[in-house]
Coordinates of C-alpha atoms in Angstrom, one line a residue:
M26 CA -210.8 13.8 -65.0
P27 CA -207.9 14.8 -67.3
W28 CA -209.3 18.3 -67.4
L29 CA -208.9 18.7 -63.7
A30 CA -205.1 18.4 -64.1
V31 CA -205.3 21.0 -66.9
A32 CA -207.3 23.3 -64.6
M33 CA -204.6 22.9 -61.9
A34 CA -202.0 24.0 -64.4
A35 CA -204.3 26.9 -65.4
G36 CA -204.4 28.0 -61.8
V37 CA -200.6 28.1 -61.6
L38 CA -200.5 30.1 -64.9
G39 CA -203.1 32.5 -63.4
Y40 CA -200.8 33.2 -60.5
E41 CA -197.8 33.7 -62.9
A42 CA -199.8 36.2 -65.0
L43 CA -200.3 38.6 -62.1
R44 CA -198.2 41.7 -62.0
L45 CA -198.5 42.1 -58.2
E46 CA -198.3 39.5 -55.4
P47 CA -201.8 38.5 -54.3
P48 CA -202.8 38.1 -50.6
G49 CA -201.4 34.8 -49.2
W50 CA -204.9 33.6 -48.5
A51 CA -206.3 34.2 -52.0
G52 CA -205.9 30.6 -53.3
V53 CA -207.2 28.9 -50.2
A54 CA -210.1 31.3 -49.9
G55 CA -211.1 30.6 -53.5
A56 CA -211.0 26.9 -52.9
A57 CA -213.0 27.2 -49.7
G58 CA -215.6 29.3 -51.5
V59 CA -216.0 26.9 -54.4
L60 CA -216.0 23.6 -52.4
P61 CA -219.5 24.1 -50.7
L62 CA -221.0 25.2 -54.0
L63 CA -219.6 22.0 -55.6
V64 CA -221.2 19.9 -52.9
L65 CA -224.6 21.6 -53.2
C66 CA -224.6 21.4 -57.0
W67 CA -223.3 17.8 -57.3
R68 CA -226.3 16.5 -59.1
A69 CA -226.2 19.2 -61.8
V70 CA -223.7 17.7 -64.2
V71 CA -222.8 21.0 -66.0
L72 CA -222.4 23.0 -62.8
R73 CA -220.5 20.2 -61.2
A74 CA -218.0 20.1 -64.0
G75 CA -217.6 23.9 -64.0
L76 CA -217.2 24.1 -60.2
G77 CA -214.8 21.1 -60.2
L78 CA -212.6 22.8 -62.7
G79 CA -212.8 26.0 -60.7
L80 CA -211.8 24.2 -57.5
A81 CA -208.8 22.5 -59.3
A82 CA -207.7 26.0 -60.6
C83 CA -207.9 27.4 -57.1
I84 CA -205.8 24.5 -55.8
G85 CA -203.2 25.1 -58.4
F86 CA -203.2 28.8 -57.5
A87 CA -202.7 28.0 -53.8
L88 CA -199.9 25.5 -54.5
M89 CA -198.1 28.2 -56.5
Q90 CA -198.5 30.6 -53.6
L91 CA -197.1 28.0 -51.2
A92 CA -194.1 27.3 -53.4
T93 CA -193.4 31.1 -53.6
A94 CA -193.8 31.5 -49.8
R95 CA -191.5 28.6 -48.8
A96 CA -188.6 29.7 -51.1
P97 CA -185.7 31.2 -49.1
E98 CA -185.5 34.9 -48.8
V99 CA -183.6 36.7 -51.5
V100 CA -180.3 38.2 -50.4
A101 CA -178.0 40.7 -51.9
M102 CA -174.6 39.6 -53.3
P103 CA -171.4 41.4 -52.5
Q104 CA -170.5 44.2 -54.9
R105 CA -166.8 43.4 -54.8
A106 CA -164.6 40.3 -54.7
S107 CA -164.9 38.5 -51.3
V108 CA -164.0 35.2 -49.7
V109 CA -167.0 32.9 -49.8
A110 CA -167.0 29.8 -47.6
G111 CA -169.6 27.0 -47.4
V112 CA -170.4 23.3 -47.5
V113 CA -170.2 21.7 -50.9
R114 CA -173.7 20.5 -51.9
A115 CA -172.7 19.3 -55.4
V116 CA -169.6 19.2 -57.7
E117 CA -170.2 19.4 -61.5
T118 CA -167.5 18.6 -64.1
L119 CA -167.4 21.1 -67.0
P120 CA -165.7 20.7 -70.4
Q121 CA -163.1 23.0 -68.9
G122 CA -162.9 23.0 -65.1
R123 CA -165.4 22.4 -62.4
R124 CA -168.1 24.3 -60.5
V125 CA -169.4 23.8 -57.0
L126 CA -172.7 24.5 -55.3
L127 CA -172.2 25.8 -51.8
E128 CA -174.9 25.8 -49.2
H129 CA -175.0 28.1 -46.1
P130 CA -172.4 30.4 -47.7
S131 CA -170.8 33.2 -45.8
F132 CA -168.9 36.2 -47.2
D133 CA -165.7 37.4 -45.5
G134 CA -166.7 35.6 -42.3
A135 CA -170.2 37.1 -42.0
A136 CA -173.2 35.1 -40.9
P137 CA -174.2 32.3 -43.3
L138 CA -177.0 32.8 -45.7
A139 CA -180.1 30.7 -46.4
R140 CA -179.6 30.6 -50.1
M141 CA -176.9 28.7 -52.0
V142 CA -174.3 30.1 -54.4
R143 CA -172.7 28.5 -57.5
V144 CA -169.1 29.1 -58.1
R145 CA -167.0 28.1 -61.1
L146 CA -163.5 27.1 -60.0
R147 CA -160.4 28.0 -61.9
A148 CA -159.6 25.6 -64.7
D149 CA -156.0 25.2 -63.3
D150 CA -157.2 24.5 -59.8
P151 CA -155.9 21.0 -59.0
A152 CA -157.4 20.7 -55.5
A153 CA -159.7 17.8 -54.8
V154 CA -163.2 18.5 -53.6
A155 CA -166.2 16.3 -52.9
T156 CA -169.7 16.7 -51.6
G157 CA -169.7 17.4 -47.9
D158 CA -166.4 19.2 -47.8
T159 CA -166.1 22.8 -46.5
L160 CA -164.2 25.1 -48.8
A161 CA -163.2 28.7 -49.0
V162 CA -162.4 30.6 -52.2
R163 CA -162.0 34.2 -53.2
A164 CA -164.6 34.8 -55.8
M165 CA -166.6 37.4 -57.7
L166 CA -170.4 36.8 -57.3
R167 CA -173.5 38.4 -58.6
A168 CA -177.2 37.9 -58.5
A169 CA -179.1 36.2 -61.3
Q170 CA -179.6 38.4 -64.3
P171 CA -183.0 39.4 -65.8
P172 CA -184.1 37.8 -69.1
A173 CA -182.2 38.9 -72.2
Y174 CA -185.5 40.1 -73.8
P175 CA -189.2 39.9 -72.9
G176 CA -190.2 36.3 -72.9
A177 CA -186.7 34.9 -72.8
W178 CA -185.4 32.3 -70.4
D179 CA -185.7 33.8 -66.9
L180 CA -182.7 32.9 -64.8
Q181 CA -184.0 35.1 -61.9
R182 CA -187.1 33.0 -61.6
E183 CA -185.3 29.7 -61.9
A184 CA -182.7 30.7 -59.2
Y185 CA -185.5 31.9 -56.9
F186 CA -187.3 28.6 -56.8
S187 CA -184.1 26.5 -56.8
G188 CA -182.8 28.3 -53.7
I189 CA -179.7 29.8 -55.4
G190 CA -178.8 33.4 -54.5
G191 CA -175.8 34.1 -56.7
F192 CA -173.5 32.9 -59.4
G193 CA -169.8 33.6 -59.9
Y194 CA -166.3 32.5 -60.6
A195 CA -163.2 31.9 -58.5
L196 CA -160.3 34.4 -58.6
N197 CA -157.9 32.2 -56.7
P198 CA -157.4 28.5 -56.1
M199 CA -159.8 27.2 -53.5
Q200 CA -158.9 26.0 -50.0
R201 CA -160.5 22.9 -48.5
V202 CA -161.1 24.0 -45.0
A203 CA -162.5 20.6 -43.8
E204 CA -163.1 17.2 -45.3
G205 CA -166.6 16.0 -44.6
A206 CA -168.7 12.9 -45.3
P207 CA -172.1 13.3 -46.9
E208 CA -174.9 14.0 -44.4
G209 CA -178.5 13.3 -45.1
A210 CA -180.1 11.5 -48.0
A211 CA -179.6 14.4 -50.5
R212 CA -175.9 14.7 -49.9
W213 CA -175.4 11.0 -49.9
V214 CA -177.1 10.6 -53.2
Q215 CA -175.1 13.5 -54.6
W216 CA -171.9 11.8 -53.4
L217 CA -173.0 8.6 -55.1
R218 CA -173.6 10.5 -58.3
E219 CA -170.2 12.0 -58.2
T220 CA -168.6 8.6 -57.4
V221 CA -170.4 6.9 -60.4
A222 CA -169.4 9.8 -62.7
G223 CA -165.8 9.5 -61.7
R224 CA -165.7 5.8 -62.3
V225 CA -167.4 6.2 -65.7
L226 CA -165.0 8.9 -66.8
G227 CA -162.1 6.9 -65.5
A228 CA -163.1 3.9 -67.6
L229 CA -164.2 5.6 -70.8
G230 CA -163.0 9.2 -71.0
G231 CA -163.6 11.5 -73.9
V232 CA -167.0 12.4 -75.3
E233 CA -168.2 8.8 -74.9
G234 CA -167.4 9.0 -71.2
A235 CA -169.2 12.3 -70.9
I236 CA -172.4 11.0 -72.5
A237 CA -172.3 7.8 -70.5
T238 CA -172.0 10.0 -67.4
T239 CA -175.1 11.9 -68.5
L240 CA -177.1 8.7 -69.0
L241 CA -176.1 7.2 -65.7
T242 CA -176.0 10.3 -63.4
G243 CA -178.0 13.0 -65.3
S244 CA -175.1 15.5 -65.4
T245 CA -174.8 17.1 -68.9
A246 CA -172.0 19.5 -68.0
P247 CA -169.0 17.4 -69.3
I248 CA -170.3 17.1 -72.8
P249 CA -168.4 19.3 -75.3
E250 CA -170.6 22.0 -76.9
A251 CA -170.1 20.7 -80.4
D252 CA -171.3 17.3 -79.6
R253 CA -174.2 18.6 -77.6
A254 CA -175.1 20.8 -80.6
A255 CA -175.1 17.7 -82.8
F256 CA -177.7 16.0 -80.5
R257 CA -179.8 19.1 -80.4
D258 CA -179.7 19.9 -84.2
S259 CA -180.6 16.3 -85.1
G260 CA -183.5 16.1 -82.7
L261 CA -181.8 13.7 -80.3
A262 CA -181.5 16.1 -77.4
H263 CA -184.1 14.1 -75.5
L264 CA -181.5 11.3 -75.3
L265 CA -179.4 13.6 -73.0
A266 CA -182.4 14.8 -71.0
I267 CA -183.2 12.0 -68.6
A268 CA -186.9 11.4 -68.7
G269 CA -189.5 8.8 -69.7
L270 CA -187.5 7.1 -72.4
H271 CA -184.6 6.3 -70.0
I272 CA -186.7 5.2 -67.0
G273 CA -188.8 3.1 -69.4
I274 CA -185.7 1.4 -70.7
V275 CA -184.3 0.9 -67.2
M276 CA -187.6 -0.6 -65.8
G277 CA -188.1 -2.7 -68.9
F278 CA -184.6 -4.1 -68.7
W279 CA -184.9 -5.1 -65.1
F280 CA -188.4 -6.3 -65.5
A281 CA -187.2 -8.7 -68.3
V282 CA -184.1 -9.8 -66.4
I283 CA -185.9 -10.5 -63.1
R284 CA -188.8 -12.2 -64.7
M285 CA -186.5 -14.4 -66.7
L286 CA -184.5 -15.4 -63.6
L287 CA -187.7 -16.2 -61.7
A288 CA -188.9 -18.3 -64.7
L289 CA -185.9 -20.5 -64.4
S290 CA -187.5 -22.0 -61.2
E291 CA -190.4 -24.3 -61.9
R292 CA -191.9 -23.8 -58.5
A293 CA -191.7 -20.0 -58.8
T294 CA -193.3 -20.1 -62.3
L295 CA -196.1 -22.3 -61.1
Y296 CA -196.9 -20.8 -57.7
W297 CA -195.5 -17.3 -57.5
P298 CA -196.9 -14.2 -59.3
I299 CA -193.6 -13.6 -61.0
K300 CA -195.0 -10.9 -63.3
Q301 CA -196.1 -8.8 -60.4
I302 CA -192.8 -9.5 -58.5
A303 CA -190.8 -8.4 -61.5
A304 CA -192.9 -5.3 -61.9
L305 CA -192.3 -4.2 -58.3
A306 CA -188.6 -4.9 -58.6
A307 CA -188.5 -2.9 -61.8
L308 CA -190.3 0.0 -60.1
A309 CA -187.7 -0.1 -57.3
A310 CA -184.9 0.0 -59.9
G311 CA -186.7 3.0 -61.6
G312 CA -186.9 4.8 -58.3
G313 CA -183.2 4.3 -57.7
Y314 CA -182.4 5.5 -61.2
M315 CA -184.5 8.6 -60.6
L316 CA -182.6 9.4 -57.4
L317 CA -179.2 8.7 -59.1
T318 CA -180.0 11.1 -62.0
G319 CA -181.5 13.9 -60.0
V320 CA -185.2 14.3 -59.3
H321 CA -186.0 16.6 -62.3
V322 CA -189.5 17.3 -63.6
P323 CA -189.4 15.0 -66.6
I324 CA -188.2 11.9 -64.6
L325 CA -190.5 12.8 -61.8
R326 CA -193.4 12.8 -64.2
S327 CA -192.1 9.5 -65.7
F328 CA -191.8 7.9 -62.3
A329 CA -195.3 8.9 -61.4
M330 CA -196.5 7.3 -64.6
A331 CA -194.4 4.2 -63.8
C332 CA -196.1 3.9 -60.4
L333 CA -199.5 3.9 -62.1
V334 CA -198.3 1.4 -64.7
T335 CA -197.0 -0.9 -61.9
L336 CA -200.3 -0.5 -60.0
A337 CA -202.2 -1.4 -63.2
V338 CA -200.0 -4.5 -63.7
L339 CA -200.7 -5.6 -60.1
A340 CA -204.4 -5.1 -60.5
G341 CA -204.6 -6.6 -64.0
R342 CA -205.8 -3.3 -65.4
R343 CA -204.9 -1.3 -68.5
A344 CA -201.5 0.4 -68.0
F345 CA -201.5 3.5 -70.1
S346 CA -204.4 6.0 -70.2
L347 CA -205.2 9.6 -70.1
R348 CA -206.4 9.2 -66.5
G349 CA -202.9 8.0 -65.6
L350 CA -201.3 10.9 -67.3
A351 CA -203.6 13.3 -65.5
L352 CA -202.8 11.8 -62.2
A353 CA -199.1 12.0 -62.9
M354 CA -199.5 15.6 -64.0
A355 CA -201.4 16.4 -60.8
V356 CA -198.7 14.8 -58.7
V357 CA -196.0 16.9 -60.4
I358 CA -198.0 20.1 -59.9
V359 CA -198.4 19.3 -56.2
V360 CA -194.7 18.7 -55.7
V361 CA -193.2 21.4 -58.0
P362 CA -195.9 23.7 -59.2
Q363 CA -193.4 26.3 -60.4
E364 CA -192.3 23.9 -63.2
V365 CA -195.6 24.4 -65.1
V366 CA -194.0 27.3 -67.0
G367 CA -190.8 25.3 -67.7
V368 CA -189.9 23.7 -71.0
S369 CA -189.4 20.3 -69.4
F370 CA -192.9 20.1 -68.0
Q371 CA -194.5 21.4 -71.2
M372 CA -192.5 19.1 -73.6
S373 CA -192.8 16.0 -71.4
F374 CA -196.6 16.1 -71.0
S375 CA -197.3 17.3 -74.5
A376 CA -195.3 14.4 -75.9
V377 CA -196.9 11.7 -73.7
L378 CA -200.4 13.1 -74.4
A379 CA -199.7 12.9 -78.1
L380 CA -198.4 9.3 -77.7
I381 CA -201.5 8.1 -75.7
A382 CA -204.1 9.8 -77.9
G383 CA -202.3 9.0 -81.2
Y384 CA -201.9 5.3 -80.5
E385 CA -205.5 5.1 -79.3
A386 CA -206.7 6.6 -82.6
L387 CA -204.3 4.5 -84.8
R388 CA -204.5 1.2 -82.9
P389 CA -206.9 -0.4 -85.5
W390 CA -204.6 0.5 -88.4
L391 CA -201.5 -0.7 -86.5
S392 CA -203.3 -4.0 -85.6
R393 CA -204.0 -4.6 -89.3
L394 CA -200.4 -3.9 -90.2
R395 CA -199.1 -6.3 -87.6
G396 CA -201.7 -9.0 -88.4
E397 CA -200.7 -12.6 -87.8
G398 CA -198.0 -12.7 -90.4
G399 CA -194.4 -13.7 -90.1
W400 CA -191.2 -11.8 -89.3
R401 CA -191.5 -9.4 -92.2
R402 CA -194.7 -8.0 -90.8
A403 CA -193.2 -7.9 -87.3
V404 CA -190.2 -5.9 -88.5
A405 CA -192.4 -3.6 -90.6
S406 CA -194.7 -2.9 -87.7
H407 CA -191.7 -2.2 -85.4
V408 CA -190.2 0.3 -87.8
V409 CA -193.6 2.0 -88.3
A410 CA -194.0 2.2 -84.5
L411 CA -190.6 3.8 -84.1
A412 CA -191.3 6.3 -86.7
L413 CA -194.8 7.0 -85.4
T414 CA -193.5 7.4 -81.8
S415 CA -190.9 9.9 -82.9
A416 CA -193.4 11.8 -85.1
L417 CA -196.0 12.0 -82.5
A418 CA -193.8 13.0 -79.6
G419 CA -191.5 15.2 -81.6
T420 CA -194.3 17.1 -83.4
A421 CA -196.3 17.7 -80.2
S422 CA -193.3 19.0 -78.3
A423 CA -191.8 21.0 -81.2
P424 CA -193.9 24.2 -80.6
F425 CA -192.7 24.4 -77.0
A426 CA -189.1 23.9 -78.1
A427 CA -189.5 26.6 -80.7
Y428 CA -190.9 29.0 -78.1
H429 CA -188.2 28.4 -75.6
F430 CA -185.2 27.8 -77.9
G431 CA -186.1 29.6 -81.1
H432 CA -185.5 26.7 -83.6
V433 CA -187.0 23.4 -84.8
Q434 CA -185.3 20.3 -86.1
I435 CA -186.5 18.9 -89.5
Y436 CA -185.0 15.3 -89.6
Y437 CA -185.8 14.2 -86.0
V438 CA -187.8 11.2 -87.2
I439 CA -185.0 9.7 -89.2
A440 CA -182.5 10.3 -86.4
N441 CA -184.7 8.7 -83.8
I442 CA -185.4 5.6 -85.9
L443 CA -181.6 4.9 -85.8
A444 CA -180.6 6.2 -82.4
V445 CA -183.5 5.1 -80.1
P446 CA -183.1 1.4 -80.8
L447 CA -179.3 1.7 -80.2
T448 CA -180.0 3.4 -76.9
A449 CA -182.7 1.1 -75.8
F450 CA -181.1 -2.3 -76.6
W451 CA -177.4 -1.6 -76.4
V452 CA -176.3 1.6 -74.6
M453 CA -178.6 1.7 -71.6
P454 CA -178.6 -2.1 -70.8
A455 CA -174.8 -2.0 -70.8
G456 CA -174.9 1.0 -68.5
M457 CA -177.2 -0.9 -66.1
I458 CA -174.8 -3.9 -66.1
A459 CA -171.9 -1.5 -65.4
L460 CA -173.7 -0.1 -62.3
V461 CA -174.1 -3.6 -61.0
L462 CA -170.4 -4.4 -61.6
M463 CA -169.1 -1.2 -60.0
P464 CA -168.9 -2.6 -56.4
L465 CA -166.6 -5.3 -57.9
H466 CA -164.6 -2.8 -59.8
L467 CA -165.4 -4.6 -63.0
E468 CA -167.5 -1.8 -64.6
A469 CA -165.1 -1.5 -67.6
L470 CA -166.4 -4.9 -68.9
A471 CA -169.7 -3.2 -69.6
L472 CA -168.7 0.5 -70.0
V473 CA -166.4 -0.2 -73.0
P474 CA -169.2 -1.8 -75.1
M475 CA -171.5 1.0 -73.9
G476 CA -169.0 3.4 -75.3
W477 CA -169.2 1.6 -78.7
G478 CA -172.9 2.1 -78.7
I479 CA -172.6 5.8 -77.8
T480 CA -170.1 6.3 -80.6
A481 CA -172.8 4.9 -83.0
V482 CA -175.5 7.2 -81.6
L483 CA -173.1 10.2 -81.7
W484 CA -172.3 9.5 -85.3
T485 CA -176.0 9.4 -86.1
G486 CA -176.5 12.8 -84.5
Q487 CA -173.4 14.3 -86.3
T488 CA -174.5 13.0 -89.6
V489 CA -178.1 14.1 -89.5
S490 CA -177.3 17.5 -88.0
A491 CA -174.9 18.1 -91.0
W492 CA -177.7 17.7 -93.5
P493 CA -179.0 20.8 -95.3
Q494 CA -181.5 22.9 -93.4
A495 CA -181.4 20.4 -90.4
V496 CA -182.4 23.3 -88.1
I497 CA -184.7 26.2 -88.9
A498 CA -184.8 29.3 -86.8
V499 CA -188.3 30.5 -85.9
P500 CA -189.5 33.9 -84.7
H501 CA -190.4 34.5 -81.0
S502 CA -193.9 33.6 -80.1
P503 CA -196.1 35.6 -77.7
A504 CA -197.1 33.9 -74.4
W505 CA -200.8 34.0 -75.3
A506 CA -200.1 32.0 -78.5
L507 CA -198.3 29.2 -76.6
L508 CA -201.2 29.2 -74.1
L509 CA -203.7 28.9 -77.0
L510 CA -201.7 26.1 -78.6
S511 CA -201.5 24.2 -75.3
L512 CA -205.2 24.4 -74.9
G513 CA -205.8 23.2 -78.4
L514 CA -203.4 20.3 -77.9
A515 CA -205.2 19.3 -74.7
W516 CA -208.6 19.7 -76.4
L517 CA -207.5 17.5 -79.4
G518 CA -206.0 14.9 -77.1
I519 CA -208.5 14.6 -74.3
W520 CA -211.9 14.6 -76.0
R521 CA -213.1 11.5 -77.8
T522 CA -215.8 12.9 -80.2
R523 CA -215.6 15.0 -83.2
V524 CA -215.6 18.1 -81.0
R525 CA -211.9 17.4 -80.5
L526 CA -211.2 18.7 -84.0
A527 CA -211.8 22.3 -82.7
G528 CA -208.4 21.9 -81.1
V529 CA -206.8 21.9 -84.6
L530 CA -208.0 25.5 -85.1
A531 CA -206.5 26.6 -81.8
I532 CA -203.2 24.9 -82.6
A533 CA -203.1 26.6 -86.1
V534 CA -203.7 30.0 -84.6
G535 CA -201.0 29.4 -82.0
L536 CA -198.5 28.3 -84.6
Y537 CA -199.2 31.3 -86.9
A538 CA -199.1 33.9 -84.1
P539 CA -195.4 34.6 -84.4
L540 CA -195.9 35.9 -87.9
W541 CA -198.2 38.6 -86.4
Q542 CA -195.7 39.5 -83.7
R543 CA -193.8 42.7 -84.4
P544 CA -190.2 42.6 -83.1
P545 CA -189.2 45.3 -80.6
D546 CA -187.6 48.4 -82.1
I547 CA -185.0 48.8 -79.4
L548 CA -183.4 46.3 -77.0
V549 CA -181.3 47.2 -74.0
S550 CA -179.3 44.7 -72.0
P551 CA -179.8 44.6 -68.2
D552 CA -176.5 46.3 -67.6
A553 CA -177.0 48.7 -70.6
R554 CA -173.7 47.6 -72.1
L555 CA -175.4 46.2 -75.1
I556 CA -178.0 48.2 -77.2
G557 CA -179.7 46.9 -80.3
V558 CA -181.8 48.9 -82.8
Y559 CA -184.0 47.0 -85.2
G560 CA -184.6 48.3 -88.6
A561 CA -184.8 47.4 -92.3
G562 CA -181.2 46.2 -92.3
G563 CA -181.8 43.9 -89.3
L564 CA -180.5 44.4 -85.8
R565 CA -177.7 46.9 -85.3
L566 CA -175.7 46.6 -82.2
A567 CA -173.7 49.0 -80.0
Q568 CA -171.5 47.1 -77.6
G569 CA -169.7 48.6 -74.6
P570 CA -166.8 47.1 -72.6
G571 CA -167.8 43.8 -70.9
A572 CA -171.0 43.4 -72.9
S573 CA -172.7 40.0 -72.3
R574 CA -172.0 37.5 -75.1
F575 CA -175.0 35.4 -73.8
V576 CA -177.4 38.4 -74.2
R577 CA -176.0 39.2 -77.7
D578 CA -176.4 35.6 -78.9
A579 CA -179.9 35.5 -77.5
W580 CA -180.8 38.6 -79.4

C-alpha cells in the first residue's frame, strides 16, 4: 500500500515534467483505461500490483490537472504606479513595517480581479489596518519573477497556485476606506491569528515575542534575519516551521492534561474510556492549532497522521506505521497536489519515513538499552532517542534542504538534543496555557516564562551556529538526481527484506550527482540587469542600475 502513495506523487511529477499542457481529459482517461484492466487481472498478483501503481499515477496526474485548472486566471499587472484598492485578507508584521494581502483588488477604479495582490506598506505608515478592512494605497506592482537560475525557487509557480497575481510596495501612506469585520471562516481565523499575534507581541516584544508569535500563529515575518539565520545554520529551522513536532507537542500536552483531570474522578476512571476521550479532545486541540497556525502542507500532513493515530487509539491498534504515513501522504496529494514539488512536502515525508523505518529496525537494540533498569538507563535511553530522532529526521531531509537551499548543517544533532526538550516541555506548554488565559487577559503569566525558554533555545542556536564550519555550501543538484534519491529513500524505507539495500545505491548516486553537474557558463537575470560569466576565476558579474540583489545572492 505505501507504494500507491509514491505512485500518486510520481503522477504529479509526470505532469510537472511536461513542457506543454496536456489535454484536460488525459489523467481521467488514463485512469479509466487502467481501472477495467485492474479488475480483470485482479488474481494475477504481479499484474495487479503494476496496474494498481499505474492507476494511482493516473490519479495523481489528474489531481494535478484539476489543481491547475481551478487556479484563478493569470492577469497582467499595471506597468506604472496605480491606486490599488481591495479587502484585506491578511496582515503580516515584518521586522520593518507591515504587508497586506488584498483580495478582489482593483486598479485605478477598474473592475476587481480574481487574483490577490501582496503590498508592502511604508515603514512609517501609522494607520491601523485589520483583516476585513477595505483599503486603498498608491503602489507599484509587478508580476512574480521567473526563477533566478534553472532549478531555483520558482516564485511564479508558487504565486500561480496560491492565487496571487502580483507583488509590490506602497508609495504613499494607505487610506482605510471602510472598516469591516471578518466574514467567512478563513477571514475569521486570520483575524484571530492577528489578534493572538498582537497580544503576544504586546506581552513579550523583541525577538522572544517574534518567535512566540511564530510558534502560536505560524507567522515567521517578525523574526529578525540574524536570529532566523541562527536557527537555520544550527539545524533548528524546523522549530520555526510549524509541523509534526509542534502539533505532536500540542496534542500530547492536552492529552496528558485532560486524562489527568478525568483521572481525578474515581467514577470516570472506573467507568469511562478516559484514554479515548482524552485522545479525541487532543485531536480537537490539534485541529484548532492547525487552523490557528495556517493550514500549511507540513501541519496538514501532521494532522492527517494525528487523525490516524487517534483512530488507532480508539480501536486499540498500533498508532504509527508506514500504512498510516501512506494514507496521510495520499490525503495531502488529494488536497494540495501542487505541493509535491515543494520543499515542505519533501522534507516532511522523508523525515517521517526515516523515523518510522529507523525505529522499526532499531527497536530491539533500543529495548535492550532501556531494559528494566533504574533511572540511569531511563535517562540514557531518552538521550539516545533524542539523538537518534534528530539524526534520522535530519539526515533524511538534508538532501532536500541542500537541493532547495544550497547548504547543509553539520551540528544539527547536538543543537536538537538541547533545543527540542526545551521546546517540548517548557516553551510550547507555556504557550498553550497562554492561549487559554488570553480571554481573561492574563496571558502574560504564561508568556513571560515562555520567553525565558525561547531565550534558552535562541542561545542554543546562536552558539551552535557560531561553531567552525557549522554550515557547508553544496553545489546545485539536477532534478533527476533528487528524483533518484527520493526513490532510493522510499525503496530503503518501505521494503522489509534485504532487497531494500538497493535503495542505498540509488541514494549514493543521487548524492554524488552534483559533482558531475557542470555549472552554466553564462547567467542572465530575468530583467537582463545582471549578467554573470563563469570561468576559472569564479563568477564575474556585470550589474546594471536596479539589478536584483535577490538574484545576485542566489547566484
